[in-house]
Short mmCIF file of C-alpha atoms in Angstrom, two decimals:
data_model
loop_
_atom_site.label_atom_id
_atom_site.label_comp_id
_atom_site.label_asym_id
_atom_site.label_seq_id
_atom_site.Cartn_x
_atom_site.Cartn_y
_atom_site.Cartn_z
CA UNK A 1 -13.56 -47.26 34.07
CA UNK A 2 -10.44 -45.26 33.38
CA UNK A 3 -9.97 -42.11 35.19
CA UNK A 4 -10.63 -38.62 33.04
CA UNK A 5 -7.53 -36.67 32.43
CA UNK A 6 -7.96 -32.81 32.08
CA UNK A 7 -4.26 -31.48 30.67
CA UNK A 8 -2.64 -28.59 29.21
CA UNK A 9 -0.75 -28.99 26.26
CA UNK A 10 1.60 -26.62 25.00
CA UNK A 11 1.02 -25.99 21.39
CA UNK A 12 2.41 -22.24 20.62
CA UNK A 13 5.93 -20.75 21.65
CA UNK A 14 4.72 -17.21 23.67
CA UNK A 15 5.42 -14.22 22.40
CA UNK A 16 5.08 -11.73 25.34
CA UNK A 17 3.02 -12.45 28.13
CA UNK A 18 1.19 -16.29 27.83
CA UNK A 19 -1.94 -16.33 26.88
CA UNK A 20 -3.88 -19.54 27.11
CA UNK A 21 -4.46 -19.98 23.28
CA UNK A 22 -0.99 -20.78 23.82
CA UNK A 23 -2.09 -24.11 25.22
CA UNK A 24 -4.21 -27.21 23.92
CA UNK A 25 -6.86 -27.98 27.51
CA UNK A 26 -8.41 -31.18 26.94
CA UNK A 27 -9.70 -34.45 28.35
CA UNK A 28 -8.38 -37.53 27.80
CA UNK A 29 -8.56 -41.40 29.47
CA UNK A 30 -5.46 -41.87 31.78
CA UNK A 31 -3.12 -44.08 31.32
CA UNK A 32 -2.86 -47.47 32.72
CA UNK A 33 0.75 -47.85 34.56
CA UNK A 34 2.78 -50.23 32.72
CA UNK A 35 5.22 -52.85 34.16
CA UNK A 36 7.44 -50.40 36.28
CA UNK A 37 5.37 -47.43 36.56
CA UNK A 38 2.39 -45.61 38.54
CA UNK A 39 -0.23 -43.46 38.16
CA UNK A 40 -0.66 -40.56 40.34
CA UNK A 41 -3.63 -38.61 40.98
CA UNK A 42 -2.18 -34.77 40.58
CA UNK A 43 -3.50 -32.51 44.02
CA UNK A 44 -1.36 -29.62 43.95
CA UNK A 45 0.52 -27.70 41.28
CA UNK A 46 3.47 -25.50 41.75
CA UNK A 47 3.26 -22.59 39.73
CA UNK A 48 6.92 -20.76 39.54
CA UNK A 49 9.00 -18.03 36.80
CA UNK A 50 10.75 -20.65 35.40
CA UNK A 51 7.85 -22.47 34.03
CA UNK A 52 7.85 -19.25 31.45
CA UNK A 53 11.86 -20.14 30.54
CA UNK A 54 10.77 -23.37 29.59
CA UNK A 55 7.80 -22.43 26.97
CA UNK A 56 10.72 -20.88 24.68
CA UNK A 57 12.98 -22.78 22.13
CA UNK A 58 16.66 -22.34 22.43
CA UNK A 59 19.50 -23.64 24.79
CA UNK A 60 19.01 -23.50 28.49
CA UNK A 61 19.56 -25.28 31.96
CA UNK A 62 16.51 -27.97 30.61
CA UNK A 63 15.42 -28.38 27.56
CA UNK A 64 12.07 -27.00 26.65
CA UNK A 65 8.52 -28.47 26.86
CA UNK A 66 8.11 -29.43 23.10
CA UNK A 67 5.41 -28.74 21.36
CA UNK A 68 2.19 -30.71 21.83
CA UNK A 69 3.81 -32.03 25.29
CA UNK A 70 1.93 -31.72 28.68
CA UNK A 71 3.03 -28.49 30.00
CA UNK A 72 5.50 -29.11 32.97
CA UNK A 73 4.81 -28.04 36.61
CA UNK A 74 6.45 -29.78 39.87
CA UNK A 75 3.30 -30.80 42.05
CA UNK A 76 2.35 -33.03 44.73
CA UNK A 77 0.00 -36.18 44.56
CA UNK A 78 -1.05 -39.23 45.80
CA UNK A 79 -0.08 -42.86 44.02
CA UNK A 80 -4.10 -44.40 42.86
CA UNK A 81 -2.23 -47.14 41.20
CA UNK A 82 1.31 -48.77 40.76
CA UNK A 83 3.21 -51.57 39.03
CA UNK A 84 6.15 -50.48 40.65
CA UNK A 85 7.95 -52.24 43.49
CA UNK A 86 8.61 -49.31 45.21
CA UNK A 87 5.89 -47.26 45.40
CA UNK A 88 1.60 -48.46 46.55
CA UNK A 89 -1.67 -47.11 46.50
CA UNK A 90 -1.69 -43.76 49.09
CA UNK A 91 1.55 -43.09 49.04
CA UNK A 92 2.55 -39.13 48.52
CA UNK A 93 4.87 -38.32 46.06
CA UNK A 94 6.65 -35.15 44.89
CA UNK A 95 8.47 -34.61 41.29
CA UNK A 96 7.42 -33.11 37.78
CA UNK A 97 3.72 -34.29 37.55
CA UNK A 98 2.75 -32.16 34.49
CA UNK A 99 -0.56 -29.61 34.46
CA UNK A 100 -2.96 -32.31 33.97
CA UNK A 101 -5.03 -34.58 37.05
CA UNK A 102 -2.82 -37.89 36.35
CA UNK A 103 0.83 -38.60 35.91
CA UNK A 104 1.30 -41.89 34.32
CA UNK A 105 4.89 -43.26 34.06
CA UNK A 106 8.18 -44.10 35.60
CA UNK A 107 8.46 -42.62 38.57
CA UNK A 108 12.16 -41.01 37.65
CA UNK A 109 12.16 -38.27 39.93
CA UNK A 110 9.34 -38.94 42.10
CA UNK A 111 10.08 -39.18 45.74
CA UNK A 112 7.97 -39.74 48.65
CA UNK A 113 6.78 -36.97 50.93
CA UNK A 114 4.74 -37.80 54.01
CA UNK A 115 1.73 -35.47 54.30
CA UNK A 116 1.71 -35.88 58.36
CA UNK A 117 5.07 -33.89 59.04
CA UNK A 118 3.62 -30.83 56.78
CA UNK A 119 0.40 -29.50 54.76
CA UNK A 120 0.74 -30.72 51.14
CA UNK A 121 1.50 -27.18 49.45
CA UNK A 122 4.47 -27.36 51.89
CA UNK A 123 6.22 -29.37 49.74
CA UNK A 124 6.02 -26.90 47.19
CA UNK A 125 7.13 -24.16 49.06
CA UNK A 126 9.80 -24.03 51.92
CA UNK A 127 10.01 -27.72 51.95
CA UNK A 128 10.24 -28.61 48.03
CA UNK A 129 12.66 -26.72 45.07
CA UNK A 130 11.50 -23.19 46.12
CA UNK A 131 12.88 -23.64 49.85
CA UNK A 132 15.90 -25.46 48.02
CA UNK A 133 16.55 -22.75 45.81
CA UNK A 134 16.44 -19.79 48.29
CA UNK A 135 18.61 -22.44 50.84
CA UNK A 136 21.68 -22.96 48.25
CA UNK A 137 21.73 -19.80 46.20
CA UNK A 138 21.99 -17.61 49.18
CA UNK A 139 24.28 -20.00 51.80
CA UNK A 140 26.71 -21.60 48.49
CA UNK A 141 26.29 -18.72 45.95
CA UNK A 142 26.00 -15.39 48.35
CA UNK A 143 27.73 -16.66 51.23
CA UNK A 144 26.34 -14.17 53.92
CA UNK A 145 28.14 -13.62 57.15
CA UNK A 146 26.81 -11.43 60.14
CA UNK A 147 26.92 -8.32 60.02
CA UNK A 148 26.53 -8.40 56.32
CA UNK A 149 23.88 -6.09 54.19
CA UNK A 150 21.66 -8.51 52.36
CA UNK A 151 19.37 -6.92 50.15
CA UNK A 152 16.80 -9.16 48.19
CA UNK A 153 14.57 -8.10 45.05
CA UNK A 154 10.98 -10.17 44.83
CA UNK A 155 11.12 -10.09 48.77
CA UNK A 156 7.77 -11.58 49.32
CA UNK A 157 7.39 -13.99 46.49
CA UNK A 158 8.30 -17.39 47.14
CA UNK A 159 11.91 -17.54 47.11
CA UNK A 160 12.56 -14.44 47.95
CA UNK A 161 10.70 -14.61 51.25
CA UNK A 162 12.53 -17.82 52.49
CA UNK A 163 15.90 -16.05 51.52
CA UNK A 164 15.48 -13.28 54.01
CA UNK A 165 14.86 -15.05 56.60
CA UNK A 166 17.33 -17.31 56.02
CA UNK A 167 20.09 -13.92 55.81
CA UNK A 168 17.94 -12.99 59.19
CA UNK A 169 19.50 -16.53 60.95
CA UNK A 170 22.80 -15.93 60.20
CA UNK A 171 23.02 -12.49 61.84
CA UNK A 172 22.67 -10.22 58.46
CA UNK A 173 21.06 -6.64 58.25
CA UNK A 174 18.47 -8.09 55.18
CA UNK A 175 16.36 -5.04 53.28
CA UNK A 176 13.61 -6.50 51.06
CA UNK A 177 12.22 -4.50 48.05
CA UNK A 178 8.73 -5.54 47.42
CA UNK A 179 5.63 -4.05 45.67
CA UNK A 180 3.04 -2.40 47.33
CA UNK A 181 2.79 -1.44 51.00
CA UNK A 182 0.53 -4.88 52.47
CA UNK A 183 3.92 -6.89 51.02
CA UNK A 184 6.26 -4.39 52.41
CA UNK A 185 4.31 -4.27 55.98
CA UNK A 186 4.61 -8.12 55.78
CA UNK A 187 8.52 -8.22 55.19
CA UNK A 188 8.53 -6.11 58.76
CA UNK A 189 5.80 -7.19 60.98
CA UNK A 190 5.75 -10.68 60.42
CA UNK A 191 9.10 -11.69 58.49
CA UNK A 192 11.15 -9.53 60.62
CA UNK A 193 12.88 -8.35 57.86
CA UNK A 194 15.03 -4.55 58.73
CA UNK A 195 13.93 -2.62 55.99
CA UNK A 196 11.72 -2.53 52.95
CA UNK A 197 11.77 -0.82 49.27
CA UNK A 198 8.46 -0.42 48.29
CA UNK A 199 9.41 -0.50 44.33
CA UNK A 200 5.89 1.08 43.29
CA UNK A 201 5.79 3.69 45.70
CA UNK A 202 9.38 5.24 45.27
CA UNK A 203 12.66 5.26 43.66
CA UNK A 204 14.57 2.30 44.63
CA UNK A 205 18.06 3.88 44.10
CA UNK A 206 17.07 6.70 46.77
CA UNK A 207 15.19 3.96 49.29
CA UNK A 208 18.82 1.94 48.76
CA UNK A 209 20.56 4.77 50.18
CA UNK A 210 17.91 5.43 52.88
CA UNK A 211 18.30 1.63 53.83
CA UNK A 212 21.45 0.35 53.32
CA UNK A 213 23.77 3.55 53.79
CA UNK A 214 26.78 1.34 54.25
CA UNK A 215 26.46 -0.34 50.90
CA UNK A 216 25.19 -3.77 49.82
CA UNK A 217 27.19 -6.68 50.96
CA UNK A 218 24.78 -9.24 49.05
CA UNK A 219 22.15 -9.04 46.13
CA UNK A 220 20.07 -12.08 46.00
CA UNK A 221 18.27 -11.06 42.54
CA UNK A 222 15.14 -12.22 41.32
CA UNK A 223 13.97 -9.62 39.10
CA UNK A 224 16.66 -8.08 36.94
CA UNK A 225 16.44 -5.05 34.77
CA UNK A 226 16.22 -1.67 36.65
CA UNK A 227 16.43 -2.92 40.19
CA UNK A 228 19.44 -5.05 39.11
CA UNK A 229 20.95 -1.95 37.80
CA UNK A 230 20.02 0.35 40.73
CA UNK A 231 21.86 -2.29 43.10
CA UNK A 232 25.08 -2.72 41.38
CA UNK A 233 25.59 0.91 42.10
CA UNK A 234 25.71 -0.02 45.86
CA UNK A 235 27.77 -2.59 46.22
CA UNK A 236 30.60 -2.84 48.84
CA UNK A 237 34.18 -4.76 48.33
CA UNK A 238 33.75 -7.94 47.61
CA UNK A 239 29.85 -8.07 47.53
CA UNK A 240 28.29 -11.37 46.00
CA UNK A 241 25.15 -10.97 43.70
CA UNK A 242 23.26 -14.49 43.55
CA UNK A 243 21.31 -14.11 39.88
CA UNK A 244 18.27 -16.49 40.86
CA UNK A 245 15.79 -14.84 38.26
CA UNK A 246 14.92 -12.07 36.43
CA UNK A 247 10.98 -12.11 36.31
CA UNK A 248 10.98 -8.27 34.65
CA UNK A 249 12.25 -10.17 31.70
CA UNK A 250 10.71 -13.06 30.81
CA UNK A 251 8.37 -11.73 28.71
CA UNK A 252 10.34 -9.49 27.14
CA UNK A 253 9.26 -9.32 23.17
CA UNK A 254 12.75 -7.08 22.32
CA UNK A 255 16.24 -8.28 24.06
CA UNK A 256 16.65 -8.84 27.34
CA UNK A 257 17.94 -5.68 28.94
CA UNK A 258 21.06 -5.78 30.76
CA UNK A 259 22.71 -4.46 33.44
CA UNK A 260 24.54 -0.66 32.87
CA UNK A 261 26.17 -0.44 35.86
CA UNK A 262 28.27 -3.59 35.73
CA UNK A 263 31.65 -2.37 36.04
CA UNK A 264 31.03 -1.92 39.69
CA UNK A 265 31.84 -4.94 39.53
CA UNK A 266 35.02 -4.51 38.51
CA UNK A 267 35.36 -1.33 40.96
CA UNK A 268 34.60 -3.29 44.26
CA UNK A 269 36.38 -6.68 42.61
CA UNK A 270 32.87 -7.67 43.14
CA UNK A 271 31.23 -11.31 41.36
CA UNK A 272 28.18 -11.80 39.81
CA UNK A 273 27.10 -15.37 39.41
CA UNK A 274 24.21 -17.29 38.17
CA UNK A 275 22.36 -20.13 40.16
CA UNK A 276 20.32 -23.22 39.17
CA UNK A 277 18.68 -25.06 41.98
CA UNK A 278 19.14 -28.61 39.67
CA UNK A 279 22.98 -28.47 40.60
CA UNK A 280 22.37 -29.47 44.02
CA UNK A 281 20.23 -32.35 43.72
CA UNK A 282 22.75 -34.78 45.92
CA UNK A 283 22.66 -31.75 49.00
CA UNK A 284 18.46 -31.54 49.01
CA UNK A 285 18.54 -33.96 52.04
CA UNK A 286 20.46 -32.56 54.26
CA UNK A 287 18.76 -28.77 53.38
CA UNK A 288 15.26 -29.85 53.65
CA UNK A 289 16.08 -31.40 57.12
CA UNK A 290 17.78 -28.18 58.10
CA UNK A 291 14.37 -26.23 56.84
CA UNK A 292 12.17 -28.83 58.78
CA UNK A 293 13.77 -27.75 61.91
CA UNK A 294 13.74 -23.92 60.90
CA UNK A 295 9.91 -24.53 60.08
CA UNK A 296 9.27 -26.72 63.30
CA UNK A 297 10.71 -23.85 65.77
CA UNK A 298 8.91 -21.05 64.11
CA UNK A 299 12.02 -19.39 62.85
CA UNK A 300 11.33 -19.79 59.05
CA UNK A 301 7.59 -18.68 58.02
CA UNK A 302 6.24 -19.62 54.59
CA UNK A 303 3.30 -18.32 53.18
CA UNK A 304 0.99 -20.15 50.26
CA UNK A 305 -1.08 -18.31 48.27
CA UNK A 306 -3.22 -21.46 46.71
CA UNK A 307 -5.83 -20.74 43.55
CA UNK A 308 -8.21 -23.35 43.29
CA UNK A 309 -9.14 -25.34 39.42
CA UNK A 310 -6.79 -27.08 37.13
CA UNK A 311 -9.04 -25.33 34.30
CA UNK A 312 -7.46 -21.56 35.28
CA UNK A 313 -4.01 -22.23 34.88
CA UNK A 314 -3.28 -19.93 32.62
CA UNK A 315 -4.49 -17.15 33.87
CA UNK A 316 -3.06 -18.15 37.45
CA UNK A 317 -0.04 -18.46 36.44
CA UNK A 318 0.53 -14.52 34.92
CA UNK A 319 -0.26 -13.84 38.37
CA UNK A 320 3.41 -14.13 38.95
CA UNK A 321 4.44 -11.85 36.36
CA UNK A 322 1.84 -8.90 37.73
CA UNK A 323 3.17 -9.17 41.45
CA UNK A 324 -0.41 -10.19 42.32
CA UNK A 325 1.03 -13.44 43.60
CA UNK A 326 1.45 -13.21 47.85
CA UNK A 327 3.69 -16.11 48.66
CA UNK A 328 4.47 -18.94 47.29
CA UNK A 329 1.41 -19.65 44.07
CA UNK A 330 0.21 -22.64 43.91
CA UNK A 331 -2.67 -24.25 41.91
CA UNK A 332 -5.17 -26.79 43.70
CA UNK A 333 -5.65 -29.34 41.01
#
């Protein structure tokens, strides 16, 4: 008896917000693995910003999920069956599984995980592309050194809670702005972070000054818009702002506001520069072993927030866009 595959296919470009008439749900056979391929039984989803970026048409850092295609998600699952020499029943794998209960195919991009050395969602967090992405966009792109003020937007989200702590290692003052005060209290108490912006409770300009009164050394941005703007009016000599995301924006039905205050950059010969985690495929190895051991000793935290059913997906995943999100989201297939 084939196995019953529940999927989401994308079948309308977004306007706004998504909506889940956006998306096809139905249930279909799986597929049989063909000579060279496996089937993988899906068991947790990673639900992240970016997956909004790739809904829309146009020229980015990946092409877009066409129309009628299986939405794409990065998850974690187990191999039920394989024609593949490389890869047998039980094995873990990690890679772009799709929002659906089986991945049939090639397993390009796959790689093995071993669900002994961490809890699955791990993977998806400070061990997969999230712990990646905070690792090289602040240590390659921001380049902290101690001493240095690193202030980080999205604070307690996914990325930018691995971030700080990272900053936190190598001897930097790091200020988190987050929203609401349980996020904020977490940054403190448990993150250690040494100061918070509580973005729905005050004006972030006058909690910059309150924080960081000798000026912002680093930006690790993953909001955009106002905050963006309200930063770039701090920034030291030579500061480095990492552009990671801009979650304010992605739904954005007008143009995507930019920043006023860029020509501090040009004041403090300062450089702005976007990051995408893809770039720095050849150097995950040697970062997740680093995280392992930051993980292992208790100096790197990470938090899941896990939603349980394949069949709310869409409605998970605007979680991310209202800041309901604590931690790293992630949907239990």
């Amino acid at each position: 008896m084939p196995h019953t595959n529940r999927r989401f296919l994308l079948t309308k470009r977004p306007v706004g917000a998504v909506r889940r008439d956006d998306f096809t749900y139905e249930q279909v056979p799986a597929s049989e693995p063909g000579e060279g391929q496996v089937l993988v039984k899906n068991l947790y989803l990673s639900l992240d910003p970016a997956m909004r970026g790739w809904m829309n048409e146009g020229k980015s850092y990946i092409p877009p999920v066409a129309l009628g295609q299986v939405m794409r998600a990065l998850g974690v699952g187990e191999v039920v069956s394989s024609k593949h020499p490389d890869y047998k029943p039980g094995d873990h794998v990690s890679g772009a599984l799709g929002v659906q209960d089986y991945f049939s195919g090639e397993p390009q991009g796959l790689h093995k995980i071993d669900p002994r050395l961490a809890p699955l969602p791990r993977y998806l967090s400070a061990l997969g592309m999230t712990g990646m992405t905070a690792y090289f966009a602040l240590l390659d792109v921001g380049q902290p050194k101690a001493g240095d003020t690193v202030v980080i937007s999205g604070a307690a989200g996914a990325v930018g809670s691995i971030a700080g702590q990272i900053a936190k290692l190598k001897g930097c003052r790091v200020v988190g702005i987050a929203g609401g005060a349980q996020k904020c209290q977490y940054l403190l108490d448990e993150l250690g972070f040494d100061g918070v912006i509580d973005y729905k409770a005050e004006d972030v300009l006058a909690g910059l000054k309150r924080e960081c009164p000798k000026g912002v050394d680093v930006y690790f941005d993953n909001v955009g818009g106002e905050i963006l703007d309200a930063v770039l009016s701090r920034l030291n000599f030579k500061a480095r702002v990492v552009i990671c995301g801009a979650i304010s924006q992605y739904n954005n039905k007008e143009a995507v506001k930019g920043p006023a205050n860029y020509l501090s950059l040009l004041v403090n010969r300062a450089r702005m520069e976007g990051f995408v985690v893809m770039d720095y495929v050849k150097e995950y190895g040697k970062a997740a072993q680093e995280m392992a051991g930051w993980l292992a000793s208790g100096k790197v935290k990470s938090k899941e927030d896990v939603v349980e059913g394949l069949e709310t997906f869409p409605e998970t995943l605007l979680k991310l866009f209202s800041g309901e999100n604590f931690g790293k989201l992630v949907l239990k297939v």
